[in-house]
Structure formats: C-alpha cells, structure tokens
C-alpha cells in the first residue's frame, strides 16, 4: 500500500513538473520529461491517463506539431465519461490552441469560452493567467482590441506576483505591446515590448527574443522610424525562425528603401520574392511585388497595386486589403485623383 501511494504521488509530481515546463516553453526539459512519463503510462489510473494525454497534446502544440496534438486529444476523449471539470477546461484550451494556430480565431474563441465555464475550479495562477492570455491573443487577431487589453491585464495580474512565472508575464507584456501599438499608444507599446525583450533575454528564450525583436521592428515602422526598426529587424533575422522569416525580409526591404540603402533593399527583396516563389506562397509574392513597384518600378505601381488589392479581396485577406488600400488612397489623394482615392478609402474601412 505504501509503495503504491508513493508511486502515485511520484507520478502526479512528474506530470505537474511536465505541465510547468510546457507552460514555460522549456522545450528540452519538457521533451526529457515526456519520455519519462510516457514510460510510466502502464501505472496510470484513468484520471491520470486523461491528464497525461491532455498534457501531451499541449507538449506537441508547444513544438508546433498539431497532428500529434490532435491524436493525443483523441486518446483523451476515449475516456470522456471520466472527465472532471478541470479536464474539460484543459481539453477546450488545447482545442482552442489548435484552432488559433490554424488562424481560425473565431473557432478558437468559441473553445476558450467553453473553457471559461470551469475557470472558477482553477487555483493555479499559471493556469488562470494563461486562460486570459489565450483570450487576449485571440481577441487581438479578431480586431477586438479593447477586450484583448482587458484579458491581457487580467493575465498580468495573475502572473505578476510570481517570479517563477516571468516567462508568462513577458508573453503578456508582448501581447499588450501589440495592443497599445494598435491603439496608437506608442510609448506604452514600446515600454511593454522592451520589458518583454529584457525578460526573454534573461530567460535565454531565443524563440521569443526573435519575436520581441520583430514586434519592436514593427512598432518602429509604425512610428515612421525605419532606421531604428532596422536594428531590431536585423536582430530578428538572426533568429532563423522560418515561420516569420518572410515577414522580417519584407519589413527590412521596406526600411532599407526608406533609408536610401537601395542595394540592401534589392538584395533583401530578391531573397524574399525568391523564397515566396519556391514556397508557392502567392500572397507573399504579391506583397513583395507591390513593394518593388512602390520603390523601383513606379511606372507600373498603380496597376500592380490595384491587381494586388483585387487578389487580397478575392482571398478575403482583409488586413492586406485595408493596409494597401489606405496607402493607395493616400497616393491618389496627393495626385488629386479624388474619385479613385474615395474608392480605396472605402476599401480601407473593411
């Protein structure tokens, strides 16, 4: 009896430790624990087995492996009749993250709202804060900035008293920085993003150092400070993150042109357009082509930008429709072509 109690306690402690390392994005440690707890699976009772599969789905999501994450959730759901409220909360959080990573933000929000039904069952500040952070991130991409700010602040309140949750607080600071940038509160945005970058450097989390540098670059582009933006974008490029590589190249090329570094701009543009072509990423090819016409092939600028905006409209990429339409409308306004300006200002309001 005593040995069984010890074994059960040991299993629970190991799963708790795994959960913490997943939440704090400690990938190597989490991978080592995964092998350890997987070898103990024969000793799990049903409730512990459910917890294991739910945590395994989060482990795979941390490693950008949605296929195995979904398989782990399917394994957990085999025992649905034995789920308690906290299991259900974690299930809906994991489902929401899968949708979020697929850019299906409304469906992600629906899952997080299901998870919210069980929020009062949680005591762990890391879990409570993470729920609010996930909602903040989702509201941000749904362009509901006020609610994103609200949940971001609730997340920060949960994380802030706990030094061990510095990583999660830094993620929240980064999210709030993006929110304040959207609200044109640039000083507050800069303060949040710089605090996040400082924390990620202290924690030596290179993935999030790269993301923070990119977000600071974006902020300084918005503030029309391309020379400052270049420093952070070049640092972000050193992170070699494939997921955001093209975005960094696009912003860098734009900033190089704005600061009259034409040879660097052309080199960076050529690299970005080439990678987009190899990946058959039509949207990115249009973005790079439109950037080139803006600076280097001005005779074809209007026609290519009109075609590009038509393409983004066709694929329901409202962000790029708004972004490029606003700039084209400003161009037509400056050249006294008010009818065309009105048309593209209307598209910019989508």
mmCIF file of C-alpha atoms in Angstrom:
data_model
loop_
_atom_site.group_PDB
_atom_site.id
_atom_site.type_symbol
_atom_site.label_atom_id
_atom_site.label_comp_id
_atom_site.label_asym_id
_atom_site.label_seq_id
_atom_site.Cartn_x
_atom_site.Cartn_y
_atom_site.Cartn_z
ATOM 1 C CA UNK A 1 0.000 0.000 0.000
ATOM 2 C CA UNK A 2 2.704 2.456 0.989
ATOM 3 C CA UNK A 3 4.633 1.731 -2.208
ATOM 4 C CA UNK A 4 1.527 2.360 -4.357
ATOM 5 C CA UNK A 5 0.839 5.696 -2.633
ATOM 6 C CA UNK A 6 4.433 6.733 -3.193
ATOM 7 C CA UNK A 7 4.233 5.750 -6.857
ATOM 8 C CA UNK A 8 1.005 7.675 -7.380
ATOM 9 C CA UNK A 9 2.442 10.762 -5.690
ATOM 10 C CA UNK A 10 5.591 10.462 -7.781
ATOM 11 C CA UNK A 11 3.536 10.257 -10.982
ATOM 12 C CA UNK A 12 1.451 13.307 -10.066
ATOM 13 C CA UNK A 13 4.591 15.298 -9.233
ATOM 14 C CA UNK A 14 6.195 14.373 -12.547
ATOM 15 C CA UNK A 15 3.094 15.347 -14.502
ATOM 16 C CA UNK A 16 2.901 18.652 -12.612
ATOM 17 C CA UNK A 17 6.556 19.310 -13.424
ATOM 18 C CA UNK A 18 5.909 18.478 -17.084
ATOM 19 C CA UNK A 19 2.961 20.877 -17.145
ATOM 20 C CA UNK A 20 5.093 23.698 -15.712
ATOM 21 C CA UNK A 21 7.878 23.163 -18.248
ATOM 22 C CA UNK A 22 5.411 23.089 -21.142
ATOM 23 C CA UNK A 23 3.767 26.296 -19.953
ATOM 24 C CA UNK A 24 7.157 27.993 -19.548
ATOM 25 C CA UNK A 25 8.257 26.867 -23.045
ATOM 26 C CA UNK A 26 11.213 24.859 -21.726
ATOM 27 C CA UNK A 27 11.279 22.540 -24.693
ATOM 28 C CA UNK A 28 14.340 20.396 -23.990
ATOM 29 C CA UNK A 29 13.320 19.722 -20.393
ATOM 30 C CA UNK A 30 9.726 19.041 -21.428
ATOM 31 C CA UNK A 31 10.917 16.561 -24.074
ATOM 32 C CA UNK A 32 13.007 14.697 -21.492
ATOM 33 C CA UNK A 33 10.070 14.534 -19.060
ATOM 34 C CA UNK A 34 7.794 13.361 -21.878
ATOM 35 C CA UNK A 35 9.895 10.240 -22.361
ATOM 36 C CA UNK A 36 9.957 9.668 -18.612
ATOM 37 C CA UNK A 37 6.199 9.968 -18.042
ATOM 38 C CA UNK A 38 5.416 8.014 -21.214
ATOM 39 C CA UNK A 39 7.351 5.060 -19.824
ATOM 40 C CA UNK A 40 5.152 5.127 -16.689
ATOM 41 C CA UNK A 41 1.846 5.038 -18.582
ATOM 42 C CA UNK A 42 1.010 1.489 -17.502
ATOM 43 C CA UNK A 43 0.829 2.702 -13.878
ATOM 44 C CA UNK A 44 -1.777 5.425 -14.533
ATOM 45 C CA UNK A 45 -5.344 5.251 -13.300
ATOM 46 C CA UNK A 46 -7.965 6.616 -15.717
ATOM 47 C CA UNK A 47 -7.988 10.160 -14.334
ATOM 48 C CA UNK A 48 -4.195 10.362 -14.509
ATOM 49 C CA UNK A 49 -4.222 8.872 -18.018
ATOM 50 C CA UNK A 50 -6.602 11.625 -19.157
ATOM 51 C CA UNK A 51 -4.310 14.243 -17.621
ATOM 52 C CA UNK A 52 -1.335 12.655 -19.378
ATOM 53 C CA UNK A 53 -2.966 12.776 -22.828
ATOM 54 C CA UNK A 54 -4.189 16.353 -22.339
ATOM 55 C CA UNK A 55 -0.686 17.429 -21.326
ATOM 56 C CA UNK A 56 0.809 15.500 -24.227
ATOM 57 C CA UNK A 57 -1.406 17.451 -26.629
ATOM 58 C CA UNK A 58 -0.060 20.698 -25.148
ATOM 59 C CA UNK A 59 3.503 19.362 -25.436
ATOM 60 C CA UNK A 60 3.008 18.733 -29.147
ATOM 61 C CA UNK A 61 1.378 22.141 -29.623
ATOM 62 C CA UNK A 62 4.371 23.799 -27.970
ATOM 63 C CA UNK A 63 6.505 22.038 -30.590
ATOM 64 C CA UNK A 64 4.226 23.124 -33.466
ATOM 65 C CA UNK A 65 3.036 19.565 -34.135
ATOM 66 C CA UNK A 66 -0.765 19.865 -34.469
ATOM 67 C CA UNK A 67 -1.184 16.383 -35.956
ATOM 68 C CA UNK A 68 0.152 14.573 -32.899
ATOM 69 C CA UNK A 69 -1.574 17.112 -30.625
ATOM 70 C CA UNK A 70 -4.927 16.157 -32.162
ATOM 71 C CA UNK A 71 -4.093 12.461 -31.779
ATOM 72 C CA UNK A 72 -3.388 12.942 -28.081
ATOM 73 C CA UNK A 73 -6.698 14.778 -27.635
ATOM 74 C CA UNK A 74 -8.457 11.894 -29.399
ATOM 75 C CA UNK A 75 -6.807 9.471 -26.953
ATOM 76 C CA UNK A 76 -8.037 11.577 -24.018
ATOM 77 C CA UNK A 77 -11.583 11.703 -25.414
ATOM 78 C CA UNK A 78 -11.800 7.904 -25.274
ATOM 79 C CA UNK A 79 -12.384 8.426 -21.545
ATOM 80 C CA UNK A 80 -14.868 11.324 -21.778
ATOM 81 C CA UNK A 81 -17.206 9.694 -19.263
ATOM 82 C CA UNK A 82 -14.465 10.052 -16.645
ATOM 83 C CA UNK A 83 -13.682 13.727 -17.284
ATOM 84 C CA UNK A 84 -13.974 16.136 -14.373
ATOM 85 C CA UNK A 85 -14.299 19.911 -14.725
ATOM 86 C CA UNK A 86 -10.558 20.646 -14.822
ATOM 87 C CA UNK A 87 -10.085 18.006 -17.521
ATOM 88 C CA UNK A 88 -12.793 19.743 -19.551
ATOM 89 C CA UNK A 89 -11.112 23.124 -19.085
ATOM 90 C CA UNK A 90 -7.795 21.767 -20.342
ATOM 91 C CA UNK A 91 -9.487 19.959 -23.234
ATOM 92 C CA UNK A 92 -11.138 23.143 -24.506
ATOM 93 C CA UNK A 93 -7.929 25.159 -24.056
ATOM 94 C CA UNK A 94 -6.000 22.631 -26.168
ATOM 95 C CA UNK A 95 -8.714 22.581 -28.833
ATOM 96 C CA UNK A 96 -8.674 26.363 -28.891
ATOM 97 C CA UNK A 97 -4.904 26.487 -29.363
ATOM 98 C CA UNK A 98 -5.165 24.133 -32.345
ATOM 99 C CA UNK A 99 -7.722 26.446 -33.989
ATOM 100 C CA UNK A 100 -5.636 29.508 -33.062
ATOM 101 C CA UNK A 101 -2.526 28.040 -34.678
ATOM 102 C CA UNK A 102 -4.591 27.445 -37.835
ATOM 103 C CA UNK A 103 -5.685 31.131 -37.809
ATOM 104 C CA UNK A 104 -9.281 30.040 -37.162
ATOM 105 C CA UNK A 105 -9.707 32.663 -34.479
ATOM 106 C CA UNK A 106 -13.490 32.661 -34.061
ATOM 107 C CA UNK A 107 -13.466 28.902 -33.532
ATOM 108 C CA UNK A 108 -10.575 29.300 -31.089
ATOM 109 C CA UNK A 109 -12.574 31.881 -29.158
ATOM 110 C CA UNK A 110 -15.557 29.524 -29.002
ATOM 111 C CA UNK A 111 -13.323 26.885 -27.384
ATOM 112 C CA UNK A 112 -11.855 29.336 -24.873
ATOM 113 C CA UNK A 113 -15.357 30.438 -23.909
ATOM 114 C CA UNK A 114 -16.239 26.797 -23.227
ATOM 115 C CA UNK A 115 -13.112 26.563 -21.067
ATOM 116 C CA UNK A 116 -14.227 29.664 -19.168
ATOM 117 C CA UNK A 117 -17.192 27.752 -17.714
ATOM 118 C CA UNK A 118 -14.734 25.890 -15.493
ATOM 119 C CA UNK A 119 -12.405 28.768 -14.686
ATOM 120 C CA UNK A 120 -13.636 29.053 -11.105
ATOM 121 C CA UNK A 121 -12.409 25.490 -10.500
ATOM 122 C CA UNK A 122 -8.792 26.557 -11.035
ATOM 123 C CA UNK A 123 -6.432 27.648 -8.270
ATOM 124 C CA UNK A 124 -3.092 27.689 -10.098
ATOM 125 C CA UNK A 125 -2.248 31.309 -11.100
ATOM 126 C CA UNK A 126 -0.336 29.987 -14.127
ATOM 127 C CA UNK A 127 -3.462 28.266 -15.453
ATOM 128 C CA UNK A 128 -5.737 31.208 -14.672
ATOM 129 C CA UNK A 129 -3.341 33.682 -16.250
ATOM 130 C CA UNK A 130 -2.801 31.504 -19.304
ATOM 131 C CA UNK A 131 -6.543 31.376 -19.946
ATOM 132 C CA UNK A 132 -6.726 35.165 -20.002
ATOM 133 C CA UNK A 133 -3.586 35.394 -22.152
ATOM 134 C CA UNK A 134 -5.066 32.986 -24.708
ATOM 135 C CA UNK A 135 -8.251 35.038 -24.892
ATOM 136 C CA UNK A 136 -6.226 38.245 -25.215
ATOM 137 C CA UNK A 137 -4.243 36.772 -28.118
ATOM 138 C CA UNK A 138 -7.408 35.619 -29.873
ATOM 139 C CA UNK A 139 -9.255 38.921 -29.429
ATOM 140 C CA UNK A 140 -6.195 40.697 -30.840
ATOM 141 C CA UNK A 141 -6.439 38.788 -34.120
ATOM 142 C CA UNK A 142 -10.200 39.291 -34.209
ATOM 143 C CA UNK A 143 -9.535 43.060 -34.068
ATOM 144 C CA UNK A 144 -11.374 43.374 -30.728
ATOM 145 C CA UNK A 145 -8.559 45.308 -29.115
ATOM 146 C CA UNK A 146 -10.411 46.565 -26.042
ATOM 147 C CA UNK A 147 -11.196 43.024 -24.878
ATOM 148 C CA UNK A 148 -7.663 41.918 -25.711
ATOM 149 C CA UNK A 149 -6.309 44.664 -23.437
ATOM 150 C CA UNK A 150 -8.753 43.666 -20.688
ATOM 151 C CA UNK A 151 -7.773 39.994 -20.699
ATOM 152 C CA UNK A 152 -4.117 40.927 -21.043
ATOM 153 C CA UNK A 153 -4.324 42.920 -17.840
ATOM 154 C CA UNK A 154 -6.082 40.029 -16.051
ATOM 155 C CA UNK A 155 -3.324 37.694 -17.216
ATOM 156 C CA UNK A 156 -0.641 40.080 -15.960
ATOM 157 C CA UNK A 157 -2.397 40.345 -12.581
ATOM 158 C CA UNK A 158 -2.244 36.558 -12.244
ATOM 159 C CA UNK A 159 1.424 36.277 -13.266
ATOM 160 C CA UNK A 160 2.966 39.404 -11.750
ATOM 161 C CA UNK A 161 3.206 38.270 -8.073
ATOM 162 C CA UNK A 162 5.110 35.098 -9.024
ATOM 163 C CA UNK A 163 8.772 35.356 -10.061
ATOM 164 C CA UNK A 164 8.666 31.826 -11.459
ATOM 165 C CA UNK A 165 6.061 32.984 -13.997
ATOM 166 C CA UNK A 166 8.310 35.663 -15.514
ATOM 167 C CA UNK A 167 8.136 33.981 -18.934
ATOM 168 C CA UNK A 168 4.340 34.076 -18.987
ATOM 169 C CA UNK A 169 4.326 37.676 -17.770
ATOM 170 C CA UNK A 170 6.763 38.555 -20.581
ATOM 171 C CA UNK A 171 4.457 36.919 -23.144
ATOM 172 C CA UNK A 172 1.634 39.007 -21.743
ATOM 173 C CA UNK A 173 3.743 42.184 -21.896
ATOM 174 C CA UNK A 174 4.478 41.409 -25.547
ATOM 175 C CA UNK A 175 0.768 40.951 -26.236
ATOM 176 C CA UNK A 176 -0.082 44.217 -24.514
ATOM 177 C CA UNK A 177 2.626 45.949 -26.515
ATOM 178 C CA UNK A 178 0.897 44.872 -29.724
ATOM 179 C CA UNK A 179 -2.435 46.080 -28.361
ATOM 180 C CA UNK A 180 -1.115 49.508 -27.415
ATOM 181 C CA UNK A 181 0.549 49.832 -30.820
ATOM 182 C CA UNK A 182 -2.822 49.189 -32.474
ATOM 183 C CA UNK A 183 -4.333 51.864 -30.230
ATOM 184 C CA UNK A 184 -1.540 54.287 -31.273
ATOM 185 C CA UNK A 185 -0.318 54.429 -27.677
ATOM 186 C CA UNK A 186 3.233 54.053 -28.874
ATOM 187 C CA UNK A 187 5.094 54.960 -25.697
ATOM 188 C CA UNK A 188 3.177 52.345 -23.700
ATOM 189 C CA UNK A 189 3.676 49.818 -26.502
ATOM 190 C CA UNK A 190 7.418 50.429 -26.530
ATOM 191 C CA UNK A 191 7.673 50.069 -22.742
ATOM 192 C CA UNK A 192 5.809 46.741 -22.790
ATOM 193 C CA UNK A 193 7.814 45.309 -25.671
ATOM 194 C CA UNK A 194 11.146 46.375 -24.204
ATOM 195 C CA UNK A 195 10.255 44.796 -20.844
ATOM 196 C CA UNK A 196 9.290 41.592 -22.643
ATOM 197 C CA UNK A 197 12.557 41.549 -24.601
ATOM 198 C CA UNK A 198 14.579 42.092 -21.417
ATOM 199 C CA UNK A 199 12.824 39.172 -19.713
ATOM 200 C CA UNK A 200 13.227 36.810 -22.661
ATOM 201 C CA UNK A 201 16.941 37.647 -22.825
ATOM 202 C CA UNK A 202 17.313 36.986 -19.106
ATOM 203 C CA UNK A 203 15.497 33.656 -19.570
ATOM 204 C CA UNK A 204 17.556 32.906 -22.712
ATOM 205 C CA UNK A 205 14.417 32.016 -24.680
ATOM 206 C CA UNK A 206 15.688 32.587 -28.212
ATOM 207 C CA UNK A 207 12.367 31.969 -29.963
ATOM 208 C CA UNK A 208 10.684 34.758 -28.035
ATOM 209 C CA UNK A 209 13.721 37.027 -28.252
ATOM 210 C CA UNK A 210 13.254 36.808 -32.015
ATOM 211 C CA UNK A 211 9.515 37.505 -31.774
ATOM 212 C CA UNK A 212 10.129 40.504 -29.498
ATOM 213 C CA UNK A 213 12.706 41.959 -31.868
ATOM 214 C CA UNK A 214 10.271 41.563 -34.760
ATOM 215 C CA UNK A 215 7.461 43.236 -32.824
ATOM 216 C CA UNK A 216 9.726 46.147 -31.871
ATOM 217 C CA UNK A 217 10.680 46.449 -35.521
ATOM 218 C CA UNK A 218 7.006 46.592 -36.478
ATOM 219 C CA UNK A 219 6.393 49.239 -33.817
ATOM 220 C CA UNK A 220 9.178 51.489 -35.089
ATOM 221 C CA UNK A 221 7.922 51.057 -38.662
ATOM 222 C CA UNK A 222 4.526 52.292 -37.461
ATOM 223 C CA UNK A 223 6.248 55.227 -35.752
ATOM 224 C CA UNK A 224 7.976 56.056 -39.043
ATOM 225 C CA UNK A 225 11.406 55.369 -37.552
ATOM 226 C CA UNK A 226 12.806 52.963 -40.174
ATOM 227 C CA UNK A 227 16.443 53.386 -39.125
ATOM 228 C CA UNK A 228 15.578 52.264 -35.573
ATOM 229 C CA UNK A 229 13.367 49.475 -36.925
ATOM 230 C CA UNK A 230 16.256 48.092 -38.994
ATOM 231 C CA UNK A 231 18.300 47.336 -35.850
ATOM 232 C CA UNK A 232 15.544 45.170 -34.349
ATOM 233 C CA UNK A 233 14.587 43.539 -37.646
ATOM 234 C CA UNK A 234 18.182 42.556 -38.353
ATOM 235 C CA UNK A 235 18.373 41.049 -34.857
ATOM 236 C CA UNK A 236 15.126 39.177 -35.522
ATOM 237 C CA UNK A 237 16.528 37.834 -38.790
ATOM 238 C CA UNK A 238 19.428 36.269 -36.874
ATOM 239 C CA UNK A 239 16.899 34.078 -35.047
ATOM 240 C CA UNK A 240 16.368 31.985 -38.205
ATOM 241 C CA UNK A 241 12.691 31.378 -37.499
ATOM 242 C CA UNK A 242 11.131 30.076 -40.687
ATOM 243 C CA UNK A 243 7.593 30.967 -39.586
ATOM 244 C CA UNK A 244 8.311 34.715 -39.590
ATOM 245 C CA UNK A 245 11.284 34.852 -41.969
ATOM 246 C CA UNK A 246 9.368 36.320 -44.919
ATOM 247 C CA UNK A 247 7.675 38.939 -42.779
ATOM 248 C CA UNK A 248 11.058 40.117 -41.480
ATOM 249 C CA UNK A 249 12.516 40.259 -45.011
ATOM 250 C CA UNK A 250 9.552 42.291 -46.251
ATOM 251 C CA UNK A 251 9.825 44.844 -43.449
ATOM 252 C CA UNK A 252 13.596 45.042 -43.792
ATOM 253 C CA UNK A 253 13.424 45.669 -47.545
ATOM 254 C CA UNK A 254 10.881 48.431 -46.959
ATOM 255 C CA UNK A 255 13.047 50.061 -44.265
ATOM 256 C CA UNK A 256 16.184 49.822 -46.400
ATOM 257 C CA UNK A 257 14.395 51.631 -49.238
ATOM 258 C CA UNK A 258 13.072 54.254 -46.835
ATOM 259 C CA UNK A 259 16.620 54.930 -45.597
ATOM 260 C CA UNK A 260 18.101 55.028 -49.130
ATOM 261 C CA UNK A 261 20.002 51.751 -48.755
ATOM 262 C CA UNK A 262 18.947 50.628 -52.223
ATOM 263 C CA UNK A 263 21.421 47.783 -52.729
ATOM 264 C CA UNK A 264 20.455 46.191 -49.401
ATOM 265 C CA UNK A 265 16.785 46.704 -50.213
ATOM 266 C CA UNK A 266 17.067 44.984 -53.604
ATOM 267 C CA UNK A 267 19.063 42.090 -52.147
ATOM 268 C CA UNK A 268 16.518 41.580 -49.354
ATOM 269 C CA UNK A 269 13.554 41.941 -51.735
ATOM 270 C CA UNK A 270 15.084 39.408 -54.155
ATOM 271 C CA UNK A 271 15.614 36.892 -51.358
ATOM 272 C CA UNK A 272 12.042 37.309 -50.106
ATOM 273 C CA UNK A 273 10.455 37.078 -53.541
ATOM 274 C CA UNK A 274 12.563 34.014 -54.384
ATOM 275 C CA UNK A 275 11.585 32.192 -51.175
ATOM 276 C CA UNK A 276 7.906 33.089 -51.739
ATOM 277 C CA UNK A 277 8.113 31.645 -55.253
ATOM 278 C CA UNK A 278 9.773 28.426 -54.086
ATOM 279 C CA UNK A 279 7.125 28.009 -51.390
ATOM 280 C CA UNK A 280 4.361 28.888 -53.874
ATOM 281 C CA UNK A 281 3.157 31.488 -51.366
ATOM 282 C CA UNK A 282 1.086 33.660 -53.685
ATOM 283 C CA UNK A 283 0.103 36.191 -51.031
ATOM 284 C CA UNK A 284 3.712 36.863 -50.075
ATOM 285 C CA UNK A 285 4.718 37.082 -53.757
ATOM 286 C CA UNK A 286 2.122 39.833 -54.208
ATOM 287 C CA UNK A 287 3.375 41.673 -51.112
ATOM 288 C CA UNK A 288 6.969 41.651 -52.358
ATOM 289 C CA UNK A 289 5.938 42.541 -55.915
ATOM 290 C CA UNK A 290 3.899 45.516 -54.680
ATOM 291 C CA UNK A 291 6.795 46.676 -52.520
ATOM 292 C CA UNK A 292 9.146 46.571 -55.507
ATOM 293 C CA UNK A 293 6.761 48.582 -57.692
ATOM 294 C CA UNK A 294 6.451 51.195 -54.974
ATOM 295 C CA UNK A 295 10.172 51.973 -54.987
ATOM 296 C CA UNK A 296 11.779 50.635 -58.177
ATOM 297 C CA UNK A 297 9.178 50.280 -60.938
ATOM 298 C CA UNK A 298 6.939 53.279 -60.394
ATOM 299 C CA UNK A 299 5.536 53.250 -63.950
ATOM 300 C CA UNK A 300 3.702 50.012 -63.091
ATOM 301 C CA UNK A 301 2.944 50.943 -59.494
ATOM 302 C CA UNK A 302 -0.778 51.737 -59.859
ATOM 303 C CA UNK A 303 -1.756 48.742 -61.986
ATOM 304 C CA UNK A 304 0.142 46.223 -59.868
ATOM 305 C CA UNK A 305 -1.219 47.640 -56.625
ATOM 306 C CA UNK A 306 -4.776 47.570 -57.982
ATOM 307 C CA UNK A 307 -4.316 43.938 -59.047
ATOM 308 C CA UNK A 308 -2.749 43.078 -55.705
ATOM 309 C CA UNK A 309 -5.637 44.595 -53.760
ATOM 310 C CA UNK A 310 -8.069 42.687 -56.004
ATOM 311 C CA UNK A 311 -6.185 39.476 -55.187
ATOM 312 C CA UNK A 312 -6.291 40.076 -51.423
ATOM 313 C CA UNK A 313 -10.004 40.891 -51.694
ATOM 314 C CA UNK A 314 -10.580 37.607 -53.529
ATOM 315 C CA UNK A 315 -8.874 35.554 -50.796
ATOM 316 C CA UNK A 316 -10.622 37.513 -48.007
ATOM 317 C CA UNK A 317 -7.350 38.858 -46.618
ATOM 318 C CA UNK A 318 -8.971 41.950 -45.141
ATOM 319 C CA UNK A 319 -5.824 43.007 -43.297
ATOM 320 C CA UNK A 320 -3.859 43.404 -46.522
ATOM 321 C CA UNK A 321 -6.870 44.912 -48.320
ATOM 322 C CA UNK A 322 -7.056 47.629 -45.654
ATOM 323 C CA UNK A 323 -3.297 48.140 -45.485
ATOM 324 C CA UNK A 324 -2.624 48.527 -49.182
ATOM 325 C CA UNK A 325 -5.905 50.332 -49.953
ATOM 326 C CA UNK A 326 -5.150 53.032 -47.403
ATOM 327 C CA UNK A 327 -1.723 53.668 -48.883
ATOM 328 C CA UNK A 328 -3.042 53.691 -52.459
ATOM 329 C CA UNK A 329 -5.846 56.061 -51.445
ATOM 330 C CA UNK A 330 -3.285 58.431 -49.930
ATOM 331 C CA UNK A 331 -1.299 58.281 -53.188
ATOM 332 C CA UNK A 332 -4.398 59.193 -55.232
ATOM 333 C CA UNK A 333 -5.268 62.000 -52.828
ATOM 334 C CA UNK A 334 -1.812 63.521 -53.211
ATOM 335 C CA UNK A 335 -2.159 63.377 -57.006
ATOM 336 C CA UNK A 336 -5.684 64.929 -56.874
ATOM 337 C CA UNK A 337 -7.395 61.784 -58.194
ATOM 338 C CA UNK A 338 -10.232 62.042 -55.699
ATOM 339 C CA UNK A 339 -12.649 59.538 -57.233
ATOM 340 C CA UNK A 340 -10.036 56.776 -57.094
ATOM 341 C CA UNK A 341 -8.978 57.948 -53.637
ATOM 342 C CA UNK A 342 -12.574 57.612 -52.395
ATOM 343 C CA UNK A 343 -12.829 54.108 -53.794
ATOM 344 C CA UNK A 344 -9.724 52.898 -51.978
ATOM 345 C CA UNK A 345 -10.515 54.760 -48.756
ATOM 346 C CA UNK A 346 -13.783 52.791 -48.746
ATOM 347 C CA UNK A 347 -11.869 49.525 -49.117
ATOM 348 C CA UNK A 348 -9.538 50.603 -46.313
ATOM 349 C CA UNK A 349 -12.536 50.659 -43.953
ATOM 350 C CA UNK A 350 -13.381 46.974 -44.453
#
